[in-house]
Structure formats: C-alpha cells, structure tokens
Amino acid sequence: MILRRSRFIHQLPVGTDRTLIVHAIGHMRLPANSEITALLDFFAQPRRIPDDYDAMTALFPQGRESPAELRAAVERTVMDLLARQILTEKDPEQELAAVAAELAPKHGRDPAEIIERYRRDLREGAASYWAVGASLGLKDLGVGRRVDAILLGDCDIQMEADFLRREAARRGLDLHVPATFPDDIRFVGERRHDAVFVGALRARHLVAEDRADGHSPHAAFVAHAAHLLTQLRQATSAPIFIDNLPEPTVQPMGLAERGVTGHRTRFRLANVALAELANSFPDVYVIDVAAALGAVGSERMLDDGQVGFTHFGSPGWLLQRPDSEKAAVHGLFPDLAPLARQLGGDPYGREAVMAEKHIDALVTVMGIGRKKCVILDLDGTLWPGVLAETGSPFAWTPEISGGFSFIGLYFGLHEALLCLKQRGIVLACVSKNDEATVRELWKYPDHYPAQRLLKPDDFVTWRINWDDKVGNIRSIAGQLGFALDTFLFIDDNPVERDRVRQRLPEVEVWGENPFDLRRRLLNNPRLQLPLITAEAAARSTLVKAQIERQHLRAETVDEAKYIESLQIRCRFERLAAGSAKLQRVEELFQRTTQFNTTGRKFSASELAALAANPDARLLAIDVSDRFGDHGMVGAAVIADGEIHQLVVSCRALGMGVEHTFMRYILDEMKEARIGLRGRIVPTPRNIPVRNFYRDNGFAEQQGGLWEYRLQGGQCAAAG
C-alpha cells in the first residue's frame, strides 16, 4: 500500500507544539503535536506501507517504550490518519476525482447544502473555531476500541472535544467526537454514534429570571430539556448524557438571597428537576457538573465571578481570546498575569475535569472494563495489624473516641465495600493466615455499627491459608468463572501487590494509599452500573448458591443424577415494551461474554422498541432450583426470522438450560410459522457458544450463519 498526505490537508501552527490540521473541503479539524506533524511531513512524498515503517519510527526519539512499542504506536497512528482522510492511497488527481464523484450526483441542488452535507459527514471536533489545549500525539490516535460520540452544545462542551479524545485514549479507547450546536438534531440522525453528550442548555439563562406567570423559575429550563430529550429519543436509541448546571459562585443579592427563589437555590432546584426528568426517559443520564466542579474548586472553574451570572463558562477562556477581539475595548485590557496565576497557569482546567467526568459516565454505561469481583487482603487492609496478634479486628469503644476518629478510616472502607456489594459486585478475600483463627476472632461487640461493617458472610468465597496469593486468586477466578480482567485486588503489602501485578497483569491492583481507597471504590466508573437491577443487588446470594452447586457436582459422580437432583425449573416470557425487566436484559447483553452468540449490545430504548414491535420477539428465561432462584439468566432478540442475539449467563451453564431455552424459541417460531436463522460471531471469549446452533439441529449455510427451516408446519434443520 502506498500512502501520501491528502492534497486537501492544511497544517496551521496555533501555539507551542500545536498544529491544527484542517481538511480544506470537509473542514475536519484535528489538533496535533510535533509527532503527528513530523509524520505528515514524512508523507509529503508517497511512502510504501509497511516497508517505510522503520524509517518513520526513526523520526522519534525512543522514550520509556521499547522499539516494538514505538513502532506499534506509529503503525496505529498511520492507520488512524488514513481513516480520517488525512492520509490517502489516491494520488492528487484521483483524490480530486473522488470528491467530485461524491458531489456530482447531487448536481442541480443547492451548492451550499451539498458542501455542507459533505462536511457534516466528515466532521470531527468542534463545530466552529473552538479547538483548545490537548494536542494529540502518537499515543492518542488509533488506540483500542473505537467509540463514536456526538457533542451537542455551545462552547461549554464543544471546547472539550480534544480533551475527551485524550482522556479516552488514556483508557484505551479510540474516541471519534464530532460536535454541533444544541438544536442540530438532524446531525444526530446522520452520523454514526454510540452516545450523545448534551452540554448546558441555553435556557439556563432563564433560571435567573422571575416568572410573571407564577411558575417556578426553572420551569422554562425543564421544558426546554424535555423537548430536546424527546427529539433526541426520536432520532437515536443511543445513551444520552446531559449536563446539569453549575452552582453559582456569586449571588446578585449576597446573603439576602433567601428561600427557594434565591439565585443559587434556583439552580439547585433546576438540577433536581432535571434529574427527575431524565429518569422518565430510557438511557438518559445526568452528568453532575455542579459536583465535579465543586470537588476541584468552582471559583477556578467558573466565570460568574468575572463576566455574568449565568454564562457559567471557564475563566480560562479570557486567556485564549484572539487579540483582534480587543478592538471592542479600544485595544485596552488589564494584565492577564494575575488571572493566569489564579488558574495555576492552566487555562484548560475546566475542560480536563469535565472530560474525565464525561468519559467516566461513558465507561459506566457501556460497561467498558467493568469489574465483577473485589478480592481483599485482611490484615492491615480491612483492619489494623495482624488479627492473630491483636485478638480482634478493632479495639474501639465509645470511651476511647467517636466512630469518626482514627477508626473511621476503616469503618468508611467497610461501608464502601458494602455499597459495592449492593451494586452487584461480589467480594472475596485472600489472606495469609490461619483460617480457624480468623473465623474465631472476626467478630464485633454489640456496640459496633454493624450496618457499616463487613462480616464473613459478605464474602462469596475466600482463601485463608499460607499459599501464594497469586495461586489463590487464580483459584477464585476458576471457581467463579470470571475472567481475570474483571477482578480488582486490594492489599496493603507492596510485595504482594507487585507479585500479583507481575504474574497476573490482567488483574487490577490497588492499596498504595489507604486514604483514597474509599473514594476510588465509590467513584471508579468500572465499579458502577447505570442501573441496579434486582439480580444485581442479589448477586452475592446467587454466586454463593452457584458455589454450593459446584460442591454438589464434585460430590456426584453421575452428571445426569446431578442435574436431576437440582430440580431445575424454567420460566419463559415474551417481554413487553413496558416491562421492568428490560434493564436486566440490557445488563445481560452488556455483561455476558462466554455464552454470547454475536457480541451485540442493545440499549434499554432499543429493547423497548423491539418489544413493542409485533414482528419482533424479545424472549427471556428465568431459572430456579433447590438451592435458590437464579433470576433471569438468558435473553434473545429475534426479528425478521433471525436470532440477532442470544445470551445465557455463565452461572446457568452446565445445567442444560440453554438448550431448553432454544426449544422454547423453536416452539415460538413454529406457532408463528416462521423459519429461523442464527449467527455466530466469534469473540475472544465466546468459545462455549460456537457449537450451540449445530447441537440444536441447525445447519450451517455459510460462515457463521445457521438455519432451521419450517417443513409442513414444523421446524426442521436445513439440509
């Protein structure tokens, strides 16, 4: 393959180590650092790929990465620049002809509309001249899983575009993020996207005004939000993230602002109303801007102390305005140095903070890197010292101190872990200890706050012995059936942490700083769910029951007798659009990786639309046995005679329920006199499902596509 720099690309230096790459026809805008510009200069002449990769790699000094890692970064970046049409396989004449060929079929229409549509198709980054701060380099392009998101809003969110891409790259995501204005709903329907971000609505300015009609000051703001969300839900089924409003740092009337009509209170109430409104739409989530900015210091993040009561921009914008705008003030303006010092020399603090929060929300809702189990050390982590030596987890009594003195650090950690358990994350422990001693001493006196403290029963399994912790973690992973990258391990011992990091690199390891553990556990997006379902809240109970089944299986020689002894009961259901179980189905599609036919995920709004479609079926299976209720363990989406997705939770595998589910599906289709197709899309983890259709009488028609036909009113395998 021969690549060259596109004839339509212009490189505009706009600051130190910062170049704005602009596509002359499409107006695609990408801020780049010297690494990217060096690559583009290299491609001023045609280059052969992969032959010239070594020469490209030599352009860059080797840092901490190995030569292989540096070359891999160059290769990813080149492919990303090709995808963005910054590099091209076409010579200049062919490239011009290709653009002409795309525009020619529209000849006779409004030329301005033609070129605008072309630009909208290529758009990436902010909609206007806004492009700030975070120049992208080799480590920021072509990294990891691609995610497409659209920004709807004004400068408050559009100026985040570059920071969002960089924050996403830091987490292994290749984020493509075009931006447009908040009323441009048509753009959402035109562009591929996985999510939509909505900035602060323009109606925020109305919150500060008194209403002549007697309605609450935020009524117009909420009405605007409702109208926008309704329009968006008609245009997209993707998750929508909408920013709430910052809390003002100054008030017009100062301390005299009293009651619900006070300036700051108006915005607080508007945020409460927005939260209630979002809850009435499927897959709409509020980004708590007020909390995010407050956590780092709102006075450094908001300009209502400088320019106006409701603009709620960043004070840093004053440091990046073009000098031409000084004509409005006769070319005279105060020295900006004090403001720069107040902002710590960084005019883009607001953008970086909010980009982190927006990507946090995206990671949570898309289930990216989600953790299923936290494994905890005991001595020195859950309590101070060695239990066998201290004789009890704690020595606290009310006479010594209150519950929020030194003991509060440990109580707070326990409380956070109990919250994770309520979210559906299971807890396990690994400790070098004598198990009998731990069981005997792990007790609390009656005056302890029992509701805030972990007890042995809160753990689904443990390994308390003198064996290597790495082996114990592997043992727990095998017992639970979870992949290693779904585990978080916490230990106060640096040697143990290092050993796990070296030998189990997939496992995340924490424990260096005991003072940030509680906050990290409660705030980390990979330890959160967008919605807590009944199954999630009961997951520890479900996993414990699964472990009991494993013990029974180990004791039963005959597999058929084991299955019979479980007394399995299956309940099937065709879900309706208003079913409360849709969120559980969404969770199943997000979390199930092994028995998963296509890897496809459906949002709650997509599932509701499918359930409402008389020509589609959304089917579910609930399972129980003598050890307890498994809850909903499987779901299938069927439309146009094809199973577009079928999943069964790993906790139900090995009991034959997946085949029972398929027999139910075939009976459903037989009654509708519809033949049935199914597809297997291989993923790194779905090996258990690869032969599922074959084992249920389907015949393979072509790679990955299987068919079951109706013959004489009966389903029969295609031959």
XYZ file of C-alpha atoms in Angstrom:
719
model
C 0.000 0.000 0.000
C 1.293 3.452 -0.959
C 0.135 6.406 1.148
C 0.612 10.143 0.837
C -0.634 13.246 2.609
C -4.002 14.379 1.278
C -3.927 17.320 -1.112
C -6.760 18.859 0.894
C -4.893 18.929 4.212
C -3.554 22.178 5.644
C -1.365 22.432 8.736
C -1.839 25.640 10.741
C 0.558 26.324 13.654
C -1.572 27.674 16.510
C 0.753 27.523 19.513
C 3.747 25.866 21.065
C 3.931 22.238 19.894
C 0.427 22.620 18.475
C -0.747 22.432 14.886
C -4.336 22.466 13.703
C -4.846 20.010 10.851
C -7.747 21.123 8.659
C -9.341 19.362 5.680
C -9.993 22.113 3.120
C -13.147 20.505 1.712
C -14.569 18.647 4.673
C -13.392 21.077 7.386
C -12.367 18.141 9.592
C -10.213 19.626 12.368
C -7.615 17.761 14.410
C -5.154 19.373 16.854
C -1.780 17.659 16.691
C 1.614 17.904 18.323
C 5.044 17.764 16.703
C 4.935 13.957 16.462
C 1.938 13.994 14.140
C 3.237 16.920 12.096
C 6.562 15.080 11.650
C 4.661 12.085 10.286
C 2.653 14.277 7.911
C 5.822 15.945 6.677
C 7.225 12.470 6.036
C 4.160 11.661 3.914
C 4.615 14.765 1.771
C 6.182 12.192 -0.557
C 4.471 8.859 -1.300
C 5.502 6.163 1.176
C 5.179 2.423 0.946
C 3.482 0.590 3.814
C 4.764 -1.435 5.652
C 8.230 -1.043 4.086
C 8.753 2.517 5.364
C 7.644 1.940 8.961
C 11.243 1.612 10.158
C 12.102 4.989 8.637
C 9.059 6.540 10.299
C 9.949 5.060 13.684
C 13.418 6.581 13.363
C 11.812 10.045 13.313
C 11.068 9.784 17.024
C 13.460 9.501 19.976
C 12.893 6.353 21.959
C 11.466 7.062 25.401
C 10.364 4.566 28.006
C 8.713 2.367 25.407
C 10.560 -0.414 23.624
C 11.349 -0.169 19.881
C 8.486 -2.593 19.209
C 6.061 -0.451 21.224
C 7.167 2.710 19.408
C 6.726 1.067 16.022
C 3.277 -0.211 17.032
C 2.275 3.326 18.023
C 3.453 4.639 14.647
C 1.517 1.917 12.797
C -1.690 2.668 14.731
C -1.332 6.387 14.123
C -0.797 5.949 10.384
C -3.927 3.794 10.075
C -5.910 6.325 12.088
C -4.754 9.204 9.874
C -5.783 7.134 6.856
C -9.253 6.542 8.325
C -9.617 10.295 8.900
C -8.638 11.002 5.253
C -5.570 12.945 6.388
C -3.526 10.311 4.558
C -4.780 8.742 1.363
C -3.981 5.948 -1.090
C -5.043 8.167 -4.006
C -2.787 10.454 -5.992
C -3.877 14.130 -6.138
C -5.869 13.704 -9.346
C -7.641 10.591 -8.107
C -8.456 12.294 -4.794
C -9.970 15.288 -6.571
C -11.944 12.969 -8.851
C -13.257 11.040 -5.826
C -14.598 14.209 -4.200
C -16.137 15.277 -7.488
C -17.714 11.861 -7.925
C -19.294 12.076 -4.475
C -20.714 15.542 -5.089
C -21.674 15.122 -8.767
C -24.851 13.020 -8.214
C -26.239 15.951 -6.232
C -25.766 18.343 -9.182
C -28.639 20.803 -9.523
C -29.296 21.076 -5.784
C -28.303 23.983 -3.611
C -24.447 24.008 -3.802
C -24.144 25.317 -0.260
C -26.288 22.450 1.049
C -24.249 19.923 -0.940
C -20.932 21.023 0.508
C -22.422 21.405 3.995
C -23.683 17.807 3.923
C -20.271 16.614 2.760
C -18.637 18.494 5.624
C -21.123 17.141 8.139
C -20.265 13.605 7.019
C -16.563 14.233 7.682
C -16.883 16.425 10.761
C -14.828 15.708 13.791
C -14.129 18.033 16.692
C -15.771 21.358 17.451
C -18.249 22.982 15.096
C -16.563 26.386 14.941
C -13.118 27.804 15.641
C -13.126 26.246 19.096
C -10.166 23.922 19.382
C -8.136 24.112 22.535
C -5.491 22.642 24.704
C -4.942 18.958 24.217
C -2.800 18.382 21.121
C -2.879 14.731 20.089
C 0.201 12.607 19.506
C 1.292 9.059 18.713
C -0.220 7.649 21.905
C -3.605 9.264 21.300
C -4.645 8.040 17.849
C -5.805 4.595 16.771
C -5.729 3.296 20.340
C -8.015 0.455 21.374
C -11.740 0.084 20.880
C -13.399 2.675 18.655
C -16.229 4.678 20.204
C -18.210 7.374 18.391
C -19.870 10.136 20.390
C -21.640 13.345 19.351
C -21.401 16.583 21.314
C -24.467 18.830 21.279
C -23.956 22.207 22.850
C -22.152 25.522 22.862
C -18.623 26.399 23.883
C -19.019 24.873 27.359
C -18.878 21.348 25.913
C -17.507 21.885 22.392
C -14.197 23.070 23.791
C -13.872 19.683 25.479
C -13.611 17.776 22.194
C -9.822 17.416 22.174
C -9.700 16.677 25.897
C -12.338 13.980 25.523
C -10.260 12.246 22.852
C -7.158 12.368 25.002
C -8.949 11.163 28.147
C -10.494 8.313 26.162
C -7.091 7.362 24.718
C -5.683 7.231 28.243
C -8.244 4.496 28.927
C -7.569 2.560 25.736
C -10.458 3.996 23.682
C -10.289 5.464 20.194
C -12.898 8.206 20.539
C -14.263 9.962 17.461
C -16.217 13.003 18.537
C -17.839 15.499 16.150
C -19.624 18.462 17.720
C -22.528 20.634 16.698
C -24.999 23.073 18.215
C -27.770 22.018 20.600
C -30.621 22.463 18.126
C -28.955 20.394 15.385
C -30.987 17.216 15.960
C -30.702 16.244 12.284
C -26.958 15.782 12.734
C -27.595 13.009 15.279
C -29.640 11.076 12.721
C -26.941 11.469 10.076
C -23.872 10.324 11.993
C -22.740 7.001 13.349
C -22.618 7.253 17.132
C -22.563 5.183 20.307
C -23.525 8.027 22.641
C -24.694 11.647 22.682
C -23.396 14.292 25.095
C -25.518 17.396 25.689
C -23.963 20.484 27.275
C -25.582 23.117 29.466
C -28.800 24.214 27.765
C -29.203 27.820 26.634
C -32.399 28.029 28.679
C -30.185 28.166 31.786
C -30.221 31.949 31.412
C -33.968 31.898 32.136
C -33.456 30.228 35.520
C -32.249 33.535 36.982
C -35.294 35.454 35.736
C -38.524 35.916 37.673
C -41.568 34.326 36.032
C -44.575 36.597 35.502
C -46.866 33.571 35.186
C -46.143 32.392 38.721
C -44.396 29.189 37.635
C -41.123 28.101 39.203
C -38.053 29.939 37.842
C -36.673 26.744 36.324
C -39.888 25.719 34.519
C -38.723 27.019 31.133
C -35.360 25.273 31.539
C -37.003 21.935 32.312
C -39.484 22.359 29.445
C -36.597 23.013 27.066
C -34.770 19.922 28.348
C -37.913 17.786 27.948
C -38.409 18.983 24.371
C -34.777 18.315 23.462
C -34.699 14.838 25.041
C -37.949 13.911 23.290
C -36.487 14.963 19.944
C -33.265 13.081 20.607
C -35.082 9.922 21.625
C -36.921 10.029 18.297
C -33.608 10.360 16.458
C -31.431 7.904 18.387
C -31.579 4.918 20.720
C -28.022 5.505 21.988
C -27.350 6.560 25.589
C -27.746 10.310 26.164
C -25.669 12.184 28.739
C -26.920 15.649 29.660
C -25.001 18.134 31.801
C -26.708 19.708 34.764
C -25.963 23.298 35.778
C -23.035 24.504 37.880
C -23.849 26.042 41.223
C -23.108 29.798 41.151
C -20.028 31.030 42.996
C -21.507 34.527 43.486
C -25.029 35.804 44.132
C -26.580 39.106 42.972
C -28.026 39.964 46.385
C -25.486 38.125 48.536
C -26.680 36.933 51.949
C -30.090 38.458 51.276
C -30.750 35.627 48.773
C -33.199 33.606 50.861
C -35.772 30.898 50.203
C -36.410 28.866 47.069
C -36.165 31.891 44.779
C -32.609 32.707 45.840
C -30.152 32.771 42.936
C -28.084 29.735 43.924
C -31.130 27.775 45.105
C -32.829 28.274 41.723
C -30.033 26.408 40.006
C -30.022 23.677 42.637
C -33.758 23.148 42.136
C -33.303 23.174 38.356
C -30.805 20.331 38.755
C -33.230 18.350 40.912
C -35.958 18.815 38.303
C -33.567 17.787 35.519
C -32.681 14.595 37.430
C -36.370 13.727 37.755
C -36.955 14.466 34.069
C -34.040 12.292 32.928
C -35.408 9.426 34.990
C -38.543 9.427 32.814
C -36.537 8.679 29.649
C -34.766 5.394 28.903
C -30.972 5.561 28.805
C -30.699 9.239 29.732
C -28.114 10.102 32.380
C -27.329 13.386 34.108
C -23.672 14.430 34.417
C -23.329 16.205 37.747
C -21.321 19.225 36.613
C -22.016 21.016 39.889
C -20.418 18.221 41.937
C -17.487 17.762 39.546
C -16.519 21.436 39.558
C -17.196 21.809 43.266
C -14.832 18.930 44.047
C -11.857 20.740 42.482
C -12.848 24.301 43.354
C -15.611 26.056 41.428
C -14.044 29.520 41.666
C -11.221 28.366 39.381
C -13.677 26.695 37.000
C -16.497 29.247 36.591
C -16.554 32.763 35.184
C -19.642 34.053 37.018
C -17.172 35.914 39.234
C -15.906 37.799 36.173
C -18.420 38.224 33.356
C -22.059 37.355 34.156
C -24.364 35.441 36.442
C -25.471 32.669 34.036
C -22.775 32.228 31.394
C -21.035 29.586 33.523
C -18.017 29.416 31.263
C -14.398 28.876 32.191
C -12.302 31.851 33.391
C -9.514 30.364 31.271
C -11.286 31.492 28.114
C -10.057 35.029 28.773
C -6.503 33.723 28.368
C -7.112 32.330 24.890
C -9.129 35.005 23.100
C -7.620 36.390 19.861
C -6.092 39.859 20.110
C -8.437 41.074 17.377
C -11.297 40.990 19.901
C -9.589 43.728 21.929
C -10.977 46.191 19.403
C -14.195 46.034 21.440
C -12.350 47.593 24.399
C -10.321 50.165 22.416
C -7.370 47.774 22.492
C -7.054 48.247 26.256
C -7.364 45.401 28.764
C -5.919 44.585 32.217
C -2.795 42.476 32.514
C -3.859 38.800 32.367
C -0.973 37.580 34.541
C -2.971 37.619 37.828
C -5.718 35.531 36.222
C -3.140 33.085 34.847
C -1.644 32.708 38.328
C -5.103 32.176 39.827
C -5.640 29.330 37.359
C -2.254 27.798 38.070
C -1.091 28.683 34.575
C -3.568 26.254 33.018
C -6.446 27.868 31.129
C -7.973 24.486 30.372
C -8.612 23.081 33.841
C -12.379 23.096 33.318
C -12.129 21.135 30.070
C -9.871 18.476 31.583
C -12.078 17.991 34.650
C -15.285 17.674 32.655
C -13.720 15.406 30.016
C -12.809 12.979 32.805
C -16.375 13.007 34.148
C -17.917 12.554 30.720
C -15.663 9.597 29.892
C -16.379 8.135 33.344
C -20.089 8.128 32.507
C -19.470 6.645 29.066
C -17.350 3.838 30.559
C -20.045 3.030 33.133
C -22.977 2.928 30.726
C -21.105 0.988 28.024
C -19.708 -1.435 30.605
C -16.133 -0.887 29.428
C -13.656 -2.709 31.674
C -16.321 -3.411 34.295
C -15.163 -5.254 37.422
C -17.187 -8.153 38.793
C -15.252 -9.049 41.927
C -13.098 -7.270 44.511
C -10.602 -9.533 46.293
C -9.393 -8.167 49.613
C -6.491 -8.823 51.882
C -7.444 -8.864 55.582
C -4.616 -7.951 57.993
C -3.548 -4.342 57.507
C -6.260 -3.735 54.915
C -9.687 -4.385 56.443
C -8.359 -3.857 59.959
C -5.110 -2.600 61.512
C -2.380 -5.046 62.386
C -2.424 -8.848 62.412
C -5.647 -10.329 63.766
C -3.886 -13.276 65.414
C -1.770 -10.793 67.384
C -4.342 -8.076 68.184
C -7.081 -10.581 69.101
C -9.890 -8.612 67.456
C -10.396 -6.558 64.281
C -10.582 -3.323 66.322
C -10.202 -2.198 69.934
C -12.703 0.675 69.655
C -15.140 1.635 72.390
C -17.127 4.874 72.709
C -14.959 5.782 75.710
C -11.852 5.907 73.518
C -13.255 8.037 70.720
C -16.168 8.654 68.432
C -16.745 6.498 65.386
C -15.188 9.129 63.124
C -11.750 9.328 64.663
C -8.943 7.025 63.511
C -11.346 4.099 63.464
C -13.445 5.980 60.916
C -10.936 5.242 58.133
C -11.616 1.507 58.451
C -15.350 1.866 59.038
C -15.510 4.019 55.908
C -13.700 1.390 53.834
C -16.036 -1.363 55.043
C -19.057 0.799 54.266
C -17.832 1.476 50.717
C -17.309 -2.230 50.079
C -20.819 -2.974 51.315
C -22.083 -0.427 48.791
C -20.262 -2.313 46.031
C -21.959 -5.485 47.178
C -25.334 -3.746 46.840
C -24.328 -2.712 43.313
C -23.835 -6.350 42.359
C -20.057 -6.640 42.712
C -19.092 -9.737 44.675
C -16.460 -9.739 47.399
C -13.811 -12.358 48.100
C -10.774 -12.410 50.354
C -7.261 -13.785 50.131
C -5.165 -13.748 53.284
C -2.022 -15.438 54.543
C -3.479 -16.566 57.819
C -4.865 -19.439 59.817
C -8.498 -19.833 58.776
C -9.695 -21.188 62.113
C -8.132 -18.225 63.928
C -9.749 -15.715 61.575
C -13.173 -17.351 61.921
C -12.878 -17.304 65.706
C -11.714 -13.681 66.032
C -13.608 -11.922 63.199
C -16.402 -10.652 65.436
C -17.685 -7.270 66.630
C -19.164 -6.285 70.005
C -22.811 -5.216 70.091
C -21.992 -1.503 70.331
C -20.260 -1.517 66.905
C -22.154 -0.057 63.891
C -22.961 -3.458 62.385
C -24.684 -1.954 59.327
C -21.380 -0.358 58.270
C -19.080 -3.333 58.813
C -18.172 -6.341 56.699
C -18.752 -9.784 58.137
C -17.539 -13.170 56.873
C -20.933 -13.846 55.269
C -20.499 -10.824 52.989
C -17.808 -12.709 51.053
C -18.836 -15.244 48.440
C -15.589 -17.174 48.828
C -12.197 -16.887 50.450
C -8.729 -18.366 50.535
C -7.296 -18.013 54.030
C -4.143 -20.098 54.064
C -0.373 -19.807 53.733
C -0.303 -20.398 49.976
C 0.881 -17.935 47.370
C -1.768 -15.247 46.774
C -1.343 -15.435 43.015
C -2.401 -19.075 43.041
C -5.286 -18.278 45.376
C -6.531 -15.532 43.050
C -6.364 -17.923 40.104
C -8.320 -20.446 42.160
C -11.063 -17.906 42.920
C -11.253 -16.869 39.269
C -11.711 -20.505 38.277
C -14.330 -21.107 40.931
C -16.378 -18.037 39.997
C -15.887 -18.424 36.256
C -14.878 -14.764 35.847
C -12.141 -13.556 33.526
C -9.052 -12.230 35.327
C -9.533 -8.713 33.971
C -12.831 -8.446 35.863
C -11.040 -8.639 39.240
C -9.719 -5.872 41.496
C -7.228 -6.929 44.191
C -6.541 -4.725 47.246
C -3.616 -5.367 49.595
C -1.584 -3.138 51.918
C 1.611 -5.174 51.318
C 3.734 -3.751 48.461
C 5.466 -7.092 47.893
C 2.151 -8.894 47.403
C 0.870 -6.122 45.136
C 3.969 -6.296 42.981
C 3.841 -10.088 42.753
C 0.225 -10.007 41.542
C 0.991 -7.234 39.035
C 3.923 -9.197 37.642
C 2.276 -12.607 37.429
C -1.370 -11.636 36.848
C -1.142 -8.442 34.764
C -4.847 -8.655 33.850
C -5.858 -8.131 37.495
C -6.072 -4.515 38.667
C -4.210 -3.912 41.921
C -4.801 -1.148 44.488
C -3.655 -0.488 48.028
C -0.816 2.032 47.960
C -2.807 4.807 49.621
C -5.369 3.814 52.275
C -6.706 7.375 52.351
C -8.041 7.285 48.787
C -9.457 3.728 48.799
C -12.993 4.640 49.837
C -13.315 7.423 47.264
C -11.843 5.281 44.480
C -14.130 2.373 45.279
C -17.234 4.548 45.264
C -16.307 6.735 42.267
C -14.459 4.480 39.838
C -16.722 4.055 36.774
C -15.745 0.402 36.314
C -17.251 -0.360 39.718
C -20.612 1.159 38.828
C -23.750 0.155 36.962
C -26.080 2.569 35.174
C -28.976 0.899 36.987
C -29.140 -1.521 39.916
C -31.448 -4.396 38.966
C -32.888 -6.931 41.390
C -30.471 -9.543 40.026
C -27.508 -7.247 40.569
C -28.486 -6.499 44.154
C -28.838 -10.231 44.847
C -25.690 -11.273 43.001
C -23.733 -12.329 46.086
C -26.550 -14.674 47.072
C -26.723 -16.040 43.526
C -22.965 -16.645 43.373
C -22.954 -18.380 46.752
C -25.712 -20.699 45.533
C -23.655 -21.404 42.426
C -20.697 -22.404 44.580
C -22.952 -24.796 46.515
C -23.985 -26.360 43.190
C -20.313 -26.794 42.309
C -19.733 -28.623 45.579
C -22.692 -30.897 44.859
C -21.413 -31.576 41.352
C -17.992 -32.507 42.730
C -19.651 -34.996 45.086
C -21.941 -36.528 42.434
C -20.307 -38.946 40.029
C -23.172 -39.195 37.549
C -23.860 -35.953 35.640
C -27.473 -36.870 34.872
C -28.167 -37.539 38.548
C -26.577 -34.214 39.446
C -28.839 -32.321 37.024
C -31.878 -34.232 38.271
C -31.012 -33.500 41.905
C -31.011 -29.740 41.203
C -34.774 -29.817 40.469
C -34.402 -27.148 37.799
C -37.433 -25.028 36.924
C -37.519 -22.716 33.877
C -39.931 -19.858 33.250
C -40.165 -18.246 29.830
C -41.531 -14.849 28.935
C -42.048 -12.657 25.905
C -41.296 -9.202 27.277
C -43.491 -6.189 26.565
C -42.276 -2.641 25.931
C -43.152 -1.512 29.451
C -41.588 -4.471 31.240
C -39.451 -3.671 34.265
C -37.148 -6.496 33.152
C -35.740 -4.618 30.153
C -32.918 -3.210 32.254
C -31.915 -6.733 33.296
C -31.886 -7.801 29.628
C -29.668 -4.823 28.807
C -27.360 -5.841 31.656
C -27.209 -9.436 30.380
C -26.162 -8.268 26.916
C -23.546 -5.964 28.458
C -22.014 -8.419 30.918
C -22.298 -11.871 29.320
C -19.168 -12.727 27.350
C -18.975 -16.530 27.138
C -22.372 -17.799 26.006
C -22.975 -14.885 23.661
C -23.795 -15.561 20.008
C -22.928 -12.232 18.367
C -21.479 -9.855 20.969
C -24.141 -7.310 20.028
C -25.412 -4.989 22.759
C -28.824 -3.340 22.917
C -29.747 -0.231 24.878
C -32.878 -0.140 27.012
C -34.609 2.096 24.459
C -33.722 -0.286 21.617
C -35.093 -3.188 23.644
C -38.316 -1.295 24.348
C -38.742 -0.624 20.620
C -38.163 -4.303 19.807
C -40.617 -5.428 22.484
C -43.232 -3.066 21.055
C -42.716 -4.368 17.508
C -45.292 -7.121 16.749
C -42.908 -8.603 14.170
C -40.073 -8.976 16.678
C -39.671 -11.009 19.839
C -37.751 -10.258 22.997
C -37.643 -13.508 24.947
C -36.280 -14.237 28.406
C -35.705 -17.245 30.625
C -35.745 -17.294 34.441
C -34.328 -20.312 36.254
C -34.564 -21.625 39.800
C -33.529 -24.827 41.538
C -33.454 -26.266 45.029
C -30.572 -24.000 46.016
C -32.431 -20.825 45.116
C -33.572 -18.535 42.339
C -31.060 -17.742 39.592
C -33.281 -14.935 38.312
C -33.220 -14.050 34.631
C -30.257 -15.886 33.128
C -30.903 -15.669 29.400
C -32.416 -13.477 26.709
C -32.824 -13.492 22.951
C -33.698 -10.881 20.345
C -35.483 -12.251 17.267
C -36.544 -10.144 14.285
C -37.101 -10.912 10.600
C -36.700 -14.625 11.287
C -33.199 -14.234 12.732
C -31.825 -14.532 16.255
C -29.820 -11.311 16.363
C -28.517 -12.033 19.826
C -28.828 -14.825 22.378
C -27.038 -14.923 25.692
C -27.087 -17.189 28.738
C -25.307 -16.186 31.928
C -22.291 -18.293 32.793
C -23.837 -19.146 36.166
C -26.545 -21.155 34.379
C -24.264 -23.048 32.010
C -23.809 -26.746 32.507
C -27.422 -27.306 33.551
C -28.809 -27.634 30.020
C -30.994 -24.528 30.299
C -29.519 -23.057 27.116
C -30.944 -25.981 25.120
C -34.267 -25.738 26.966
C -34.353 -22.064 26.002
C -33.735 -22.908 22.344
C -36.532 -25.491 22.320
C -38.876 -22.813 23.637
C -37.715 -20.393 20.912
C -38.260 -23.015 18.196
C -41.764 -23.695 19.508
C -42.487 -19.953 19.433
C -41.385 -19.703 15.812
C -43.292 -22.861 14.884
C -46.501 -21.291 16.138
C -45.762 -18.202 14.059
C -44.857 -20.465 11.072
C -41.574 -18.638 10.642
C -38.259 -20.270 9.798
C -35.309 -19.313 11.901
C -31.719 -18.265 11.323
C -28.959 -17.679 13.812
C -25.470 -16.280 13.524
C -22.304 -16.959 15.492
C -19.839 -14.043 15.557
C -16.629 -15.294 17.188
C -15.214 -13.195 20.012
C -12.180 -13.916 22.205
C -14.421 -15.318 24.964
C -17.466 -16.926 23.365
C -15.960 -20.351 22.668
C -18.716 -22.115 24.712
C -21.392 -20.925 22.260
C -19.643 -21.803 18.991
C -21.457 -25.161 18.504
C -24.769 -24.123 20.027
C -26.787 -23.965 16.814
C -25.246 -27.172 15.469
C -26.145 -29.003 18.669
C -29.760 -27.846 18.337
C -30.342 -29.074 14.810
C -29.377 -26.012 12.761
C -27.416 -26.430 9.542
C -24.633 -24.054 8.551
C -25.362 -22.216 5.304
C -22.267 -20.039 5.133
C -19.592 -18.851 7.501
C -21.238 -18.215 10.856
C -24.853 -18.329 9.578
C -27.061 -21.251 10.646
C -30.615 -22.068 9.586
C -33.592 -24.017 10.899
C -36.430 -24.321 8.375
C -40.134 -24.956 8.669
C -41.360 -28.107 6.922
C -45.049 -28.925 6.969
C -45.651 -26.546 9.832
C -42.725 -27.943 11.824
C -39.272 -26.501 12.339
C -36.641 -28.651 10.672
C -32.935 -28.317 10.059
C -31.964 -27.030 6.636
C -30.208 -29.636 4.579
